[in-house]
Amino acid sequence: MGLRSWVTGLFGDEGGATDDDGDSEPDLVVDVERRAGAILEHYGLSGEDARQVAEILAAELAREEGYARSMIADRVARELDIGEDRARTIVDTEVASVRNLSRVRRFREQVGTDVRFRWVDSVGQDDSPVCADVRAAIDERGPVTFEELRSVVRGAASEYPSGTPERADDLVPHEQCRHTVVRHVE
């Protein structure tokens, strides 16, 4: 029994961890090959370093007792000998991507491919113009499919120097994005 299971068991919640909107957090599965490729292209790390980051993410996010982004960033900085700020940017961005893609996967398993999404700031700290445009576009047109969400992210990200339209398939409109994909329920 992991620490998380033990603590949640104390409070009678055998459902496991919860995410920011009270849903149980989905299994955070990291496709190491795909993630390493994205890290290689986006951050300019060597192939070996990109794979090592992806492997660290996979191992840390799979821990039964949970994870802390700061601890993962410390490990990445130490093992790759890169600056703490750079490691934090990589980890924050990639963990958010993994979480969002896992949420989409879970919602699609529950509802099917017809599920509709919204884009919300789960912690109230991401005031980026890129995400403001994503939210505005979705508010204007209504909840979107996953394919539409990626298209909206790509379009908004391409309008700003800080945007990352090449990462739209990973739901990364900009580095260190704190927005969350949520399922729209009618």
mmCIF file of C-alpha atoms in Angstrom:
data_model
loop_
_atom_site.group_PDB
_atom_site.id
_atom_site.type_symbol
_atom_site.label_atom_id
_atom_site.label_comp_id
_atom_site.label_asym_id
_atom_site.label_seq_id
_atom_site.Cartn_x
_atom_site.Cartn_y
_atom_site.Cartn_z
ATOM 1 C CA MET A 1 0.000 0.000 0.000
ATOM 2 C CA GLY A 2 1.393 3.365 -1.005
ATOM 3 C CA LEU A 3 1.284 6.499 1.095
ATOM 4 C CA ARG A 4 -1.494 7.992 -1.046
ATOM 5 C CA SER A 5 -3.646 4.866 -0.651
ATOM 6 C CA TRP A 6 -3.024 4.800 3.082
ATOM 7 C CA VAL A 7 -3.946 8.474 3.556
ATOM 8 C CA THR A 8 -7.039 8.301 1.359
ATOM 9 C CA GLY A 9 -8.050 5.123 3.152
ATOM 10 C CA LEU A 10 -8.027 7.035 6.440
ATOM 11 C CA PHE A 11 -10.734 9.284 5.078
ATOM 12 C CA GLY A 12 -12.787 6.480 3.599
ATOM 13 C CA ASP A 13 -11.999 7.296 -0.028
ATOM 14 C CA GLU A 14 -10.824 4.138 -1.724
ATOM 15 C CA GLY A 15 -11.110 5.839 -5.128
ATOM 16 C CA GLY A 16 -7.535 7.113 -5.076
ATOM 17 C CA ALA A 17 -6.181 10.528 -5.837
ATOM 18 C CA THR A 18 -8.276 13.357 -7.125
ATOM 19 C CA ASP A 19 -7.377 16.078 -9.544
ATOM 20 C CA ASP A 20 -8.137 19.779 -9.306
ATOM 21 C CA ASP A 21 -11.841 19.496 -10.123
ATOM 22 C CA GLY A 22 -12.575 16.591 -7.799
ATOM 23 C CA ASP A 23 -12.479 13.811 -10.381
ATOM 24 C CA SER A 24 -10.301 10.843 -9.579
ATOM 25 C CA GLU A 25 -7.037 11.361 -11.414
ATOM 26 C CA PRO A 26 -6.622 9.112 -14.440
ATOM 27 C CA ASP A 27 -3.683 6.796 -14.801
ATOM 28 C CA LEU A 28 -0.840 8.966 -16.021
ATOM 29 C CA VAL A 29 0.633 6.907 -18.810
ATOM 30 C CA VAL A 30 3.724 8.224 -20.560
ATOM 31 C CA ASP A 31 4.431 6.938 -24.060
ATOM 32 C CA VAL A 32 8.208 7.204 -23.635
ATOM 33 C CA GLU A 33 9.041 7.065 -27.346
ATOM 34 C CA ARG A 34 6.482 9.693 -28.357
ATOM 35 C CA ARG A 35 7.239 11.931 -25.393
ATOM 36 C CA ALA A 36 11.011 11.687 -25.976
ATOM 37 C CA GLY A 37 10.467 12.760 -29.593
ATOM 38 C CA ALA A 38 8.430 15.786 -28.522
ATOM 39 C CA ILE A 39 11.010 16.736 -25.899
ATOM 40 C CA LEU A 40 13.835 16.340 -28.418
ATOM 41 C CA GLU A 41 12.154 18.608 -30.955
ATOM 42 C CA HIS A 42 10.805 21.218 -28.565
ATOM 43 C CA TYR A 43 13.594 21.742 -26.036
ATOM 44 C CA GLY A 44 16.632 21.024 -28.176
ATOM 45 C CA LEU A 45 17.998 18.359 -25.847
ATOM 46 C CA SER A 46 20.080 15.538 -27.228
ATOM 47 C CA GLY A 47 18.234 12.342 -28.124
ATOM 48 C CA GLU A 48 19.711 10.594 -25.110
ATOM 49 C CA ASP A 49 18.720 13.409 -22.736
ATOM 50 C CA ALA A 50 15.213 13.660 -24.207
ATOM 51 C CA ARG A 51 14.699 9.931 -23.701
ATOM 52 C CA GLN A 52 16.044 10.176 -20.159
ATOM 53 C CA VAL A 53 13.555 12.954 -19.338
ATOM 54 C CA ALA A 54 10.701 10.873 -20.780
ATOM 55 C CA GLU A 55 11.819 7.842 -18.761
ATOM 56 C CA ILE A 56 12.040 9.926 -15.575
ATOM 57 C CA LEU A 57 8.527 11.269 -16.221
ATOM 58 C CA ALA A 58 7.187 7.759 -16.811
ATOM 59 C CA ALA A 59 8.753 6.420 -13.618
ATOM 60 C CA GLU A 60 7.798 9.358 -11.399
ATOM 61 C CA LEU A 61 4.221 9.716 -12.638
ATOM 62 C CA ALA A 62 3.615 5.987 -12.120
ATOM 63 C CA ARG A 63 4.639 6.067 -8.461
ATOM 64 C CA GLU A 64 1.870 4.640 -6.304
ATOM 65 C CA GLU A 65 2.456 7.218 -3.596
ATOM 66 C CA GLY A 66 2.057 10.077 -6.057
ATOM 67 C CA TYR A 67 4.419 12.637 -7.460
ATOM 68 C CA ALA A 68 5.556 16.207 -6.950
ATOM 69 C CA ARG A 69 6.556 18.253 -9.988
ATOM 70 C CA SER A 70 9.252 20.032 -7.966
ATOM 71 C CA MET A 71 10.861 16.717 -7.043
ATOM 72 C CA ILE A 72 10.744 15.545 -10.656
ATOM 73 C CA ALA A 73 12.304 18.839 -11.800
ATOM 74 C CA ASP A 74 15.056 18.474 -9.188
ATOM 75 C CA ARG A 75 15.776 14.961 -10.446
ATOM 76 C CA VAL A 76 15.841 16.097 -14.099
ATOM 77 C CA ALA A 77 18.170 19.019 -13.276
ATOM 78 C CA ARG A 78 20.503 16.768 -11.297
ATOM 79 C CA GLU A 79 20.616 13.794 -13.674
ATOM 80 C CA LEU A 80 20.873 15.843 -16.882
ATOM 81 C CA ASP A 81 23.016 18.593 -15.384
ATOM 82 C CA ILE A 82 20.744 21.381 -16.622
ATOM 83 C CA GLY A 83 19.562 24.511 -14.865
ATOM 84 C CA GLU A 84 16.744 24.305 -12.359
ATOM 85 C CA ASP A 85 14.579 26.812 -14.241
ATOM 86 C CA ARG A 86 14.964 24.885 -17.487
ATOM 87 C CA ALA A 87 14.188 21.590 -15.751
ATOM 88 C CA ARG A 88 11.121 23.126 -14.085
ATOM 89 C CA THR A 89 9.846 24.456 -17.433
ATOM 90 C CA ILE A 90 10.249 21.057 -19.073
ATOM 91 C CA VAL A 91 8.651 19.140 -16.208
ATOM 92 C CA ASP A 92 5.748 21.547 -15.674
ATOM 93 C CA THR A 93 4.949 21.571 -19.387
ATOM 94 C CA GLU A 94 5.247 17.837 -19.935
ATOM 95 C CA VAL A 95 3.360 16.816 -16.787
ATOM 96 C CA ALA A 96 0.476 19.105 -17.764
ATOM 97 C CA SER A 97 0.456 17.544 -21.225
ATOM 98 C CA VAL A 98 0.471 13.987 -19.856
ATOM 99 C CA ARG A 99 -2.340 14.841 -17.417
ATOM 100 C CA ASN A 100 -4.490 16.464 -20.105
ATOM 101 C CA LEU A 101 -4.003 13.636 -22.592
ATOM 102 C CA SER A 102 -4.799 11.112 -19.844
ATOM 103 C CA ARG A 103 -7.981 13.011 -18.993
ATOM 104 C CA VAL A 104 -9.040 13.013 -22.652
ATOM 105 C CA ARG A 105 -8.363 9.274 -22.860
ATOM 106 C CA ARG A 106 -10.424 8.619 -19.709
ATOM 107 C CA PHE A 107 -13.344 10.787 -20.869
ATOM 108 C CA ARG A 108 -13.366 9.091 -24.257
ATOM 109 C CA GLU A 109 -13.380 5.673 -22.574
ATOM 110 C CA GLN A 110 -16.324 6.760 -20.410
ATOM 111 C CA VAL A 111 -18.410 8.575 -23.012
ATOM 112 C CA GLY A 112 -17.014 7.668 -26.431
ATOM 113 C CA THR A 113 -15.469 9.813 -29.118
ATOM 114 C CA ASP A 114 -18.462 12.172 -29.130
ATOM 115 C CA VAL A 115 -17.358 13.692 -25.820
ATOM 116 C CA ARG A 116 -17.061 17.496 -25.813
ATOM 117 C CA PHE A 117 -14.450 19.549 -23.981
ATOM 118 C CA ARG A 118 -13.779 22.932 -22.474
ATOM 119 C CA TRP A 119 -10.425 24.535 -21.574
ATOM 120 C CA VAL A 120 -10.191 25.878 -18.011
ATOM 121 C CA ASP A 121 -7.526 27.364 -15.781
ATOM 122 C CA SER A 122 -7.555 24.916 -12.906
ATOM 123 C CA VAL A 123 -5.418 27.004 -10.550
ATOM 124 C CA GLY A 124 -6.199 30.566 -11.587
ATOM 125 C CA GLN A 125 -2.593 31.398 -12.406
ATOM 126 C CA ASP A 126 -2.296 31.048 -16.179
ATOM 127 C CA ASP A 127 -3.228 34.380 -17.690
ATOM 128 C CA SER A 128 -1.437 33.742 -20.973
ATOM 129 C CA PRO A 129 -2.903 35.400 -24.047
ATOM 130 C CA VAL A 130 -2.673 32.070 -25.857
ATOM 131 C CA CYS A 131 -4.971 30.305 -23.406
ATOM 132 C CA ALA A 132 -7.256 33.319 -23.186
ATOM 133 C CA ASP A 133 -7.753 32.980 -26.953
ATOM 134 C CA VAL A 134 -8.352 29.221 -26.645
ATOM 135 C CA ARG A 135 -10.988 29.804 -23.962
ATOM 136 C CA ALA A 136 -12.623 32.626 -25.938
ATOM 137 C CA ALA A 137 -12.810 30.519 -29.107
ATOM 138 C CA ILE A 138 -14.395 27.616 -27.231
ATOM 139 C CA ASP A 139 -16.789 29.923 -25.367
ATOM 140 C CA GLU A 140 -17.852 31.401 -28.695
ATOM 141 C CA ARG A 141 -18.419 28.119 -30.515
ATOM 142 C CA GLY A 142 -19.389 25.940 -27.550
ATOM 143 C CA PRO A 143 -17.803 22.741 -26.258
ATOM 144 C CA VAL A 144 -15.495 21.078 -28.788
ATOM 145 C CA THR A 145 -14.391 17.597 -29.786
ATOM 146 C CA PHE A 146 -10.814 16.551 -29.126
ATOM 147 C CA GLU A 147 -9.905 17.171 -32.760
ATOM 148 C CA GLU A 148 -11.472 20.633 -32.621
ATOM 149 C CA LEU A 149 -9.662 21.374 -29.352
ATOM 150 C CA ARG A 150 -6.305 20.560 -30.933
ATOM 151 C CA SER A 151 -7.180 22.796 -33.875
ATOM 152 C CA VAL A 152 -8.192 25.681 -31.590
ATOM 153 C CA VAL A 153 -4.975 25.251 -29.555
ATOM 154 C CA ARG A 154 -2.884 25.202 -32.746
ATOM 155 C CA GLY A 155 -4.595 28.325 -34.110
ATOM 156 C CA ALA A 156 -4.287 30.345 -30.905
ATOM 157 C CA ALA A 157 -0.693 29.256 -30.311
ATOM 158 C CA SER A 158 0.332 30.267 -33.814
ATOM 159 C CA GLU A 159 -0.737 33.868 -33.118
ATOM 160 C CA TYR A 160 1.842 34.479 -30.348
ATOM 161 C CA PRO A 161 5.640 34.286 -30.121
ATOM 162 C CA SER A 162 5.276 32.350 -26.856
ATOM 163 C CA GLY A 163 2.849 29.904 -28.473
ATOM 164 C CA THR A 164 3.764 26.350 -29.384
ATOM 165 C CA PRO A 165 1.480 25.388 -32.281
ATOM 166 C CA GLU A 166 3.744 22.439 -33.065
ATOM 167 C CA ARG A 167 2.710 20.956 -29.687
ATOM 168 C CA ALA A 168 -1.060 21.228 -30.228
ATOM 169 C CA ASP A 169 -1.445 17.450 -30.507
ATOM 170 C CA ASP A 170 0.030 17.244 -26.989
ATOM 171 C CA LEU A 171 -2.343 20.001 -25.756
ATOM 172 C CA VAL A 172 0.596 22.331 -25.096
ATOM 173 C CA PRO A 173 -0.355 25.830 -26.299
ATOM 174 C CA HIS A 174 2.670 27.377 -24.547
ATOM 175 C CA GLU A 175 5.341 26.335 -22.078
ATOM 176 C CA GLN A 176 4.264 25.895 -18.463
ATOM 177 C CA CYS A 177 0.575 25.964 -19.357
ATOM 178 C CA ARG A 178 -1.631 25.333 -16.334
ATOM 179 C CA HIS A 179 -4.920 24.893 -18.158
ATOM 180 C CA THR A 180 -6.897 21.692 -17.937
ATOM 181 C CA VAL A 181 -9.181 19.994 -20.384
ATOM 182 C CA VAL A 182 -12.551 19.219 -18.800
ATOM 183 C CA ARG A 183 -15.479 17.261 -20.094
ATOM 184 C CA HIS A 184 -18.584 19.243 -20.936
ATOM 185 C CA VAL A 185 -21.695 17.723 -19.421
ATOM 186 C CA GLU A 186 -25.115 18.825 -20.645
#
